[in-house]
Coordinates of C-alpha atoms and ligand atoms in Angstrom, one line a residue:
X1 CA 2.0 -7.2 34.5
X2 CA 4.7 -5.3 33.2
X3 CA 3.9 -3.6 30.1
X4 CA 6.7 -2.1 28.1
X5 CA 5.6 -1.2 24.4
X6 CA 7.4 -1.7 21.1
X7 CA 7.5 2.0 20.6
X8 CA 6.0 5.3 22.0
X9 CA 6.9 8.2 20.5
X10 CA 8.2 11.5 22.0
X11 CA 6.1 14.6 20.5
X12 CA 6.0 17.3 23.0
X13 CA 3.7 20.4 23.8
X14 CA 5.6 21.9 21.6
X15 CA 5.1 20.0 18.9
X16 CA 1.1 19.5 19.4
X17 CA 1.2 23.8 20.2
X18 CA 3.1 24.3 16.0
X19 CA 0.0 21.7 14.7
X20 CA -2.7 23.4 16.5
X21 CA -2.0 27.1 15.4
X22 CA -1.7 25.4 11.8
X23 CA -4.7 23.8 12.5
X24 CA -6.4 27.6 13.5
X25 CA -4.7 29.0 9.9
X26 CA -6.1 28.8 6.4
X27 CA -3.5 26.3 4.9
X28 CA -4.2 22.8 5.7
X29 CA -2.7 21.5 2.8
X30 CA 0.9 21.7 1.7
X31 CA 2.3 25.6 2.2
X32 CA 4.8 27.6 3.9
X33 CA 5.8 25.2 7.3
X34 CA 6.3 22.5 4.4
X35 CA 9.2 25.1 2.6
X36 CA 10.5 25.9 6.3
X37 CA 10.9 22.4 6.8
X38 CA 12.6 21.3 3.7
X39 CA 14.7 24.4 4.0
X40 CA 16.1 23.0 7.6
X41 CA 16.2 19.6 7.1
X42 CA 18.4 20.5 3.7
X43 CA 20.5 22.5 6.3
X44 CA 20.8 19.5 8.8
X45 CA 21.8 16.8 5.9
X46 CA 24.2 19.6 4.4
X47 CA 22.1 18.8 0.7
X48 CA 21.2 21.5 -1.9
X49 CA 17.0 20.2 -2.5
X50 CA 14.4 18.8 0.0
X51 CA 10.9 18.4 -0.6
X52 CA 8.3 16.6 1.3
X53 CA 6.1 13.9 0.6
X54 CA 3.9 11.7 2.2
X55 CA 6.1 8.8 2.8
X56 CA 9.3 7.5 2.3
X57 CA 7.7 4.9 -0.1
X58 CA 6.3 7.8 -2.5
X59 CA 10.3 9.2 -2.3
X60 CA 11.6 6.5 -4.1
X61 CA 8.7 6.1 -6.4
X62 CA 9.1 9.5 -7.1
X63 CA 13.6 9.1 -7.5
X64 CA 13.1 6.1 -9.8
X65 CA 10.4 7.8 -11.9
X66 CA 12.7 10.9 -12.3
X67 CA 15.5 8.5 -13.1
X68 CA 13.9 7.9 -16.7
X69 CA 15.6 4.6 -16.7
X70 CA 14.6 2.3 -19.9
X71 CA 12.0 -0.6 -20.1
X72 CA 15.2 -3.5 -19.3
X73 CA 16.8 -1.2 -17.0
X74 CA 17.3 -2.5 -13.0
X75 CA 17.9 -0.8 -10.0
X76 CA 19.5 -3.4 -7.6
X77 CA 17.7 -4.1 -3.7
X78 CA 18.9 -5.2 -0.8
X79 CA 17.3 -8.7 0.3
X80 CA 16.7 -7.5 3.4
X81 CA 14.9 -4.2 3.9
X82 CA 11.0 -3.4 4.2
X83 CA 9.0 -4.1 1.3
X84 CA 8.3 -0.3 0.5
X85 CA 12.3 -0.3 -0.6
X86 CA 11.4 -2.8 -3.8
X87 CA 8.0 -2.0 -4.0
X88 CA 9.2 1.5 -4.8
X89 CA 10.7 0.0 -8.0
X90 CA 8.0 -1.9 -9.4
X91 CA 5.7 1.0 -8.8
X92 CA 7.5 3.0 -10.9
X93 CA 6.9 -0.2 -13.5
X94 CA 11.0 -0.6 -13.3
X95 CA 13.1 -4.1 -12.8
X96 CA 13.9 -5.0 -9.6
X97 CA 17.0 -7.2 -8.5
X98 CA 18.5 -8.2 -5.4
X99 CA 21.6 -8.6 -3.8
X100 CA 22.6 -10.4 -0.2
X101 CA 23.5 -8.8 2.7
X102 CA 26.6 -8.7 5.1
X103 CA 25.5 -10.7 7.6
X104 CA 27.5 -9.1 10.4
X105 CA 25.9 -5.9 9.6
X106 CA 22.9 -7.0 7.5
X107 CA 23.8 -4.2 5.0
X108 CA 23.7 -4.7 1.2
X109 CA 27.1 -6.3 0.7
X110 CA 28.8 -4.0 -1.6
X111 CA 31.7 -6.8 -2.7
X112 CA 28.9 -8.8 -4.2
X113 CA 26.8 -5.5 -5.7
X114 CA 30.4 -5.0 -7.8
X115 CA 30.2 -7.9 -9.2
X116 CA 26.5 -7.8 -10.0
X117 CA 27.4 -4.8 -11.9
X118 CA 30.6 -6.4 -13.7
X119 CA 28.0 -9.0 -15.2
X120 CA 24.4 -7.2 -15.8
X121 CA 25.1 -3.7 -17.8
X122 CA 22.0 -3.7 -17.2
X123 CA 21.7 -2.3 -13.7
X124 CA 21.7 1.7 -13.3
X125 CA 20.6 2.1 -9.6
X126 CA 22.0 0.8 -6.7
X127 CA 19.6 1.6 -3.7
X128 CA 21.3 1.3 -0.3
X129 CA 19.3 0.8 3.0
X130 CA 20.6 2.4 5.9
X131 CA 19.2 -0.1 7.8
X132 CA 18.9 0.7 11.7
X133 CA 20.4 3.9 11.5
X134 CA 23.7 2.8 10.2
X135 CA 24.9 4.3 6.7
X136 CA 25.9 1.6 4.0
X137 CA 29.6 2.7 3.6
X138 CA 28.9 6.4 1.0
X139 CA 32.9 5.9 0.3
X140 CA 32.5 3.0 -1.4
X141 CA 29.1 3.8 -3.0
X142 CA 30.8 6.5 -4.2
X143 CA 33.4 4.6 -5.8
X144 CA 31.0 2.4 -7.9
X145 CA 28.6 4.9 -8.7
X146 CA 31.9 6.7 -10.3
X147 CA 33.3 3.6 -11.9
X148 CA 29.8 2.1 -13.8
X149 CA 28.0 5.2 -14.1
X150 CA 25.1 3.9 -11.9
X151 CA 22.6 6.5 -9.7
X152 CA 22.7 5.7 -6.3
X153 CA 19.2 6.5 -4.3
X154 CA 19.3 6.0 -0.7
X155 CA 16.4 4.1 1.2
X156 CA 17.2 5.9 4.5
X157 CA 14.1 5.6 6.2
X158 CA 16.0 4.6 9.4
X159 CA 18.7 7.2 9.1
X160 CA 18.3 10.9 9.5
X161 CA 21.3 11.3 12.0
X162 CA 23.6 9.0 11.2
X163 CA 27.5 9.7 9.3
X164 CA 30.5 7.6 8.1
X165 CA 33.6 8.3 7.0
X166 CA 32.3 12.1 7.1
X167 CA 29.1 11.8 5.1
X168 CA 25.8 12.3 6.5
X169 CA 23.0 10.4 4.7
X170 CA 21.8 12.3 1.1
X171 CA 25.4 12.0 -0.6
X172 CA 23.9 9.8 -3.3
X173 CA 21.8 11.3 -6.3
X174 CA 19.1 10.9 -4.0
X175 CA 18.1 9.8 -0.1
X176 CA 14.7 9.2 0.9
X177 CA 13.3 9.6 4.5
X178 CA 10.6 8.3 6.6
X179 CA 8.4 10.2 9.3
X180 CA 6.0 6.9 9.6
X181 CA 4.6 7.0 13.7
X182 CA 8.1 4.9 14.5
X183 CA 10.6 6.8 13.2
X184 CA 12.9 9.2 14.8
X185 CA 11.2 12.1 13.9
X186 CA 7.4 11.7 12.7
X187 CA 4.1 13.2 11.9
X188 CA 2.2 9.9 11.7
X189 CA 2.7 9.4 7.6
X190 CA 5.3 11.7 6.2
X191 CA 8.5 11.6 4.2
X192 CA 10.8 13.6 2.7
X193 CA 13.0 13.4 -1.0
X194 CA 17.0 14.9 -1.1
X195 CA 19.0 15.8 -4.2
X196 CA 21.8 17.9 -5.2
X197 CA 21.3 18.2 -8.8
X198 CA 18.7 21.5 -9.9
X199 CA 17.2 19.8 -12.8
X200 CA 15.2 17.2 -11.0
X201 CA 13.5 20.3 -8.6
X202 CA 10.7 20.8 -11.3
X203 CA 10.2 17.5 -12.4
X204 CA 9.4 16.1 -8.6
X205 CA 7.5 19.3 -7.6
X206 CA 5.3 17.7 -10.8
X207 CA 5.1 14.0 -10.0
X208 CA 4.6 15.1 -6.6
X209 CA 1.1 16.7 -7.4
X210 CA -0.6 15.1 -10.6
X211 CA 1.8 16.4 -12.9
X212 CA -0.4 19.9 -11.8
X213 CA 1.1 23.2 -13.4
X214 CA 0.9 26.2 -12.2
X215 CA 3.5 27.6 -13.3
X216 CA 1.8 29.9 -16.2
X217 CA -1.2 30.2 -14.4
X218 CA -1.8 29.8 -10.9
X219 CA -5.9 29.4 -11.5
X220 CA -6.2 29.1 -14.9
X221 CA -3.3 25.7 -14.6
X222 CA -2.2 23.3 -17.1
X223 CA -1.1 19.5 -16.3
X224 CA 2.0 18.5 -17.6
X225 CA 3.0 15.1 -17.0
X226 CA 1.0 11.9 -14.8
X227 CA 2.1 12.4 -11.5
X228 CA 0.8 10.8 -8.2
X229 CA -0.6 12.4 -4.9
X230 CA 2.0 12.4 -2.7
X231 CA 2.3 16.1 -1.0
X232 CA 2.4 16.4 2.6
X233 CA 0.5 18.6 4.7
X234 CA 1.4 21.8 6.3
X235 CA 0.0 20.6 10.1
X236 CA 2.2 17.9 9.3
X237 CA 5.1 19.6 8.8
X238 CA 4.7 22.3 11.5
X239 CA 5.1 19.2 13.8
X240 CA 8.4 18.1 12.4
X241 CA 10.3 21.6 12.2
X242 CA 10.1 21.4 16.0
X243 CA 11.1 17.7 16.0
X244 CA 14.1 18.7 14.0
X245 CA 14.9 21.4 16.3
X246 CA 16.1 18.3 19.2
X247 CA 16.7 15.9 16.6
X248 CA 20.2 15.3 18.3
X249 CA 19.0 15.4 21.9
X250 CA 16.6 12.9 21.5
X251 CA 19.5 10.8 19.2
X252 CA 21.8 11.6 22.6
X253 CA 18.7 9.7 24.9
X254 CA 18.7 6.6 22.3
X255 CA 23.0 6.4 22.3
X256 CA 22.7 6.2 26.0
X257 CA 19.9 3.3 26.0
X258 CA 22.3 1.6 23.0
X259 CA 25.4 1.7 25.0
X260 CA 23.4 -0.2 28.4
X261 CA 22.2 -2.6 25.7
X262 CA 25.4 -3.5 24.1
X263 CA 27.5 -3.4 27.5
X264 CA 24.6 -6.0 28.7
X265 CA 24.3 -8.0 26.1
X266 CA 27.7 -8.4 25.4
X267 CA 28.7 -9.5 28.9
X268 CA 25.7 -12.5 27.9
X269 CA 27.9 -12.9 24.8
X270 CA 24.8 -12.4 22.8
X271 CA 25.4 -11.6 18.8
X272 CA 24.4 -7.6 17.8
X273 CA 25.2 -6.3 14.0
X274 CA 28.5 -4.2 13.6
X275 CA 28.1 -0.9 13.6
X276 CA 30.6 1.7 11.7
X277 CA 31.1 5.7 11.8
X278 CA 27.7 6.9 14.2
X279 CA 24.6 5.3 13.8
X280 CA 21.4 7.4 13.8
X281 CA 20.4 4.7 16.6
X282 CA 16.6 4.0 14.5
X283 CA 16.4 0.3 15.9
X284 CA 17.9 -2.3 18.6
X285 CA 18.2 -5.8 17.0
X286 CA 19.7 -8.4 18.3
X287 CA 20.5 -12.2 16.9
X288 CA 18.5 -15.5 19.1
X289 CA 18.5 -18.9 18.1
X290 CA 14.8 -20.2 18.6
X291 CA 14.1 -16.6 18.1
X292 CA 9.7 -16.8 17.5
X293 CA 9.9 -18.8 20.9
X294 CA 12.0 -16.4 22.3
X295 CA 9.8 -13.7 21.1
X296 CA 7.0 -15.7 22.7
X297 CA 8.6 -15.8 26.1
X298 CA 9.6 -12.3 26.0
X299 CA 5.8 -11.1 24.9
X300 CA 4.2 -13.0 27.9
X301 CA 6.6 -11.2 30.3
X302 CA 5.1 -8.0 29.0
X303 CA 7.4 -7.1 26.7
X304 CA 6.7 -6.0 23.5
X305 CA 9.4 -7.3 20.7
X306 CA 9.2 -6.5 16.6
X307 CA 11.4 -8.3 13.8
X308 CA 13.0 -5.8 11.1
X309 CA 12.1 -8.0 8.6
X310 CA 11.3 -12.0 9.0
X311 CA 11.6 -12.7 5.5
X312 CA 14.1 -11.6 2.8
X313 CA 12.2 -9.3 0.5
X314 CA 12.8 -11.7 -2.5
X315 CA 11.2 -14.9 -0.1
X316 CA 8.1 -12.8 0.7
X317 CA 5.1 -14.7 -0.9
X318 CA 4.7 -12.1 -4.0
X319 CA 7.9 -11.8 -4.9
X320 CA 9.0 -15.0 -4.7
X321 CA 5.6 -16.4 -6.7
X322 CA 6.4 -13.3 -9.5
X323 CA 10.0 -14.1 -9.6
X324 CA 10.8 -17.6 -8.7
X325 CA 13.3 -16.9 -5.7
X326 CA 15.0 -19.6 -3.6
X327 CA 16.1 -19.7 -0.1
X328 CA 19.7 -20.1 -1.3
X329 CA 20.1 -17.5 -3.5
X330 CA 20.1 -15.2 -0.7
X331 CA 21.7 -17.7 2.0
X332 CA 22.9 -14.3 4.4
X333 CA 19.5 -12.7 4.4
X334 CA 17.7 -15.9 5.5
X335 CA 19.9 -16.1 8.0
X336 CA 19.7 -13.1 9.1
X337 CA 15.6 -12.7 9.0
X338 CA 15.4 -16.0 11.2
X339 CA 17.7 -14.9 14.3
X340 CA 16.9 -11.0 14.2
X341 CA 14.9 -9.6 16.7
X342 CA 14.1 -5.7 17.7
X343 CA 13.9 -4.7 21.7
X344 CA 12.4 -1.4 22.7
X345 CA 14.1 1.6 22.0
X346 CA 13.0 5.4 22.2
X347 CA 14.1 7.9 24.1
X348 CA 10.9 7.7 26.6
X349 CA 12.5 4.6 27.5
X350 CA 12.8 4.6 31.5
X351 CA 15.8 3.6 32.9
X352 CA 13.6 1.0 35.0
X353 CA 12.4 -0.5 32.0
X354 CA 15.5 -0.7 30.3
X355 CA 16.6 -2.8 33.3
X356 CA 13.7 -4.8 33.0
X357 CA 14.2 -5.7 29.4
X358 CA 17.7 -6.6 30.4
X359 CA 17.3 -9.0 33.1
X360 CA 14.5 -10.7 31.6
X361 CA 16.7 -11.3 28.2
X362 CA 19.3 -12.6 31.2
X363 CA 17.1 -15.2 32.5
X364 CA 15.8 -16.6 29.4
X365 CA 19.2 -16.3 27.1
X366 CA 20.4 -19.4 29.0
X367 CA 18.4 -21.4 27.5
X368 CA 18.9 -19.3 24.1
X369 CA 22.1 -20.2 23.1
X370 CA 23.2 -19.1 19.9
X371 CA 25.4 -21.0 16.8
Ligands
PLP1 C1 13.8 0.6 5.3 C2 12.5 1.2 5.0 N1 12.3 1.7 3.8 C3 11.1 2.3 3.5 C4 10.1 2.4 4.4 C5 8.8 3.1 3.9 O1 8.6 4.2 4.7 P1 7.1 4.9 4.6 O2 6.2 4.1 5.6 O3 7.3 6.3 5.1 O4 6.7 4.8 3.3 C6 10.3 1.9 5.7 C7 9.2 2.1 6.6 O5 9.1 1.6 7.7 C8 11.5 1.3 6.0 O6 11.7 0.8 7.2

């Protein structure tokens, strides 16, 4: 049968050569490949501060904590994203809120996010999700971050590579990335934090590593603050330095397998989200009525299918019991979780398989047809 995987990712010898000779060195732990990294990646993004952590999730943790926002304070969610994005904001013992999506993009819908922050005072962070690689528009976040004085902290796990309007992702106080196994460039676990502003350098170099100070004393240290465990190692990063070296080729492979997708799919008149200024290309959705049986049909002709996310974040059992949630408070995003489906896409893709993938969807879609 023919087996095409969800994802396989695309580390070289080169890659595995870097981890090895870190491997063969004295530093396990967090040291100089993880500066090297943050240096280039800060170069890449065009941002002034990167540091590493070991995920995405422990990014935000870490911007809302450094936020110091008070007890009633809220920092406002998409309703569709992965759980880490709120999770984040409950960690750090903060109020969470939601707002719906665009359904023709399934990004937070920033007409509605204004006038959530017309009515609550209340909200100081709006978090935007990049979601699939495509930036939610920094122009406008820009423009309401300005007029009610709220941070803005980027969730862009799925965006490394992507620009609009000639911003690349990390224009907001502060972006957060994911190296998780499926993302664009990984070391298994791994994230990374961005900022422009000096003040919070210390602070998340603290919360980073127990709150651990060495800065008097590199033996003899003091602790100032709780912080968490979130540093990254330096094998880890030695593997993403040379990642970030073809960052753009292997974004060139997965523009080529999104253009054979959309010319396909739109000839079959199937639905796809909107994309504006260049996506970093992170995943391939697109819309299906009957969509679990579809995904069904697809699965037993060997192709392997995921769904980024099939249920609002709000609707998902906890947050729903803790909060009291209903289906049509977030009419868009249940929508959108029930008809979205992710196809393959990595730049190991084979041309053969891609074909595959698109005459198979062919076959089935007749019976498939959408609203
Ligand atoms: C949109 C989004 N935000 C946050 C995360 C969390 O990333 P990590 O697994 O690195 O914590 C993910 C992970 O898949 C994600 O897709």
């Amino acid at each position: 049968m023919y087996k095409i995987p969800f994802y396989r990712h695309s580390l070289n010898d080169e890659d595995i050569e870097e981890v090895v000779k870190v491997l063969k060195s004295p530093n396990l732990t967090t040291a100089e490949k993880n500066e090297e990294f943050e240096l280039l990646f800060c170069r890449y993004l065009n941002v002034e501060y990167c540091l590493t952590v070991n995920s995405c999730t422990a990014g935000l943790h870490l911007a809302i904590l450094s936020l110091d926002l008070k007890d009633d304070e809220k920092v406002l969610v998409p309703a569709i994203s992965f759980m880490a994005s709120a999770n984040a904001v409950l960690m750090a013992n903060k109020n969470v809120v939601f707002v719906d999506i665009d359904p023709e993009t399934g990004l937070m819908d920033l007409n509605r996010v204004e006038d959530m922050l017309k009515k609550d005072k209340k909200i100081k962070v709006i978090m935007p999700v990049h979601l699939y690689g495509q930036l939610v528009s920094p122009k406008d976040l820009l423009y309401l971050k300005e007029k009610y004085g709220v941070y803005i902290v980027e969730d862009s796990a799925h965006c490394i590579e992507g620009e609009r309007d000639g911003y690349k992702p990390g224009f907001g106080d502060f972006a957060c990335f994911s190296f998780y196994a499926t993302k664009n460039i990984t070391c298994g676990e791994g994230g990374a934090i961005t900022f422009h502003d000096k003040k919070f350098l210390e602070k998340i170099k603290l919360l980073r590593l127990h709150g651990l100070d060495r800065r008097r004393h590199r033996i003899l240290y003091d602790m100032e603050l709780l912080g968490w465990k979130y540093n990254l190692t330096n094998f880890q990063s030695a593997m993403l330095i040379t990642q970030l070296k073809r960052i753009d080729l292997l974004w060139k492979r997965r523009e080529e397998i999104y253009k054979k997708y959309y010319n396909a799919f739109s000839k079959m008149n199937i639905k796809m989200p909107k994309i504006y200024g260049k996506s970093a290309y992170h995943l391939f959705v697109i819309f299906i009525e009957n969509r679990d049986e579809f995904i069904n049909k697809l699965l037993n002709m060997g192709i392997e299918v995921s769904v980024h996310y099939p249920k609002p974040i709000p609707l998902l059992k906890f947050y729903r019991e803790r909060f009291g949630y209903k289906e049509e408070d977030f009419k868009n995003a249940v929508w959108f979780s029930s008809h979205v489906l992710s196809l393959p896409f990595y730049p190991s893709l084979k041309d053969e398989e891609i074909e595959y993938i698109i005459e198979t969807i062919e076959k089935l879609i007749p019976y498939y047809l959408q609203d």
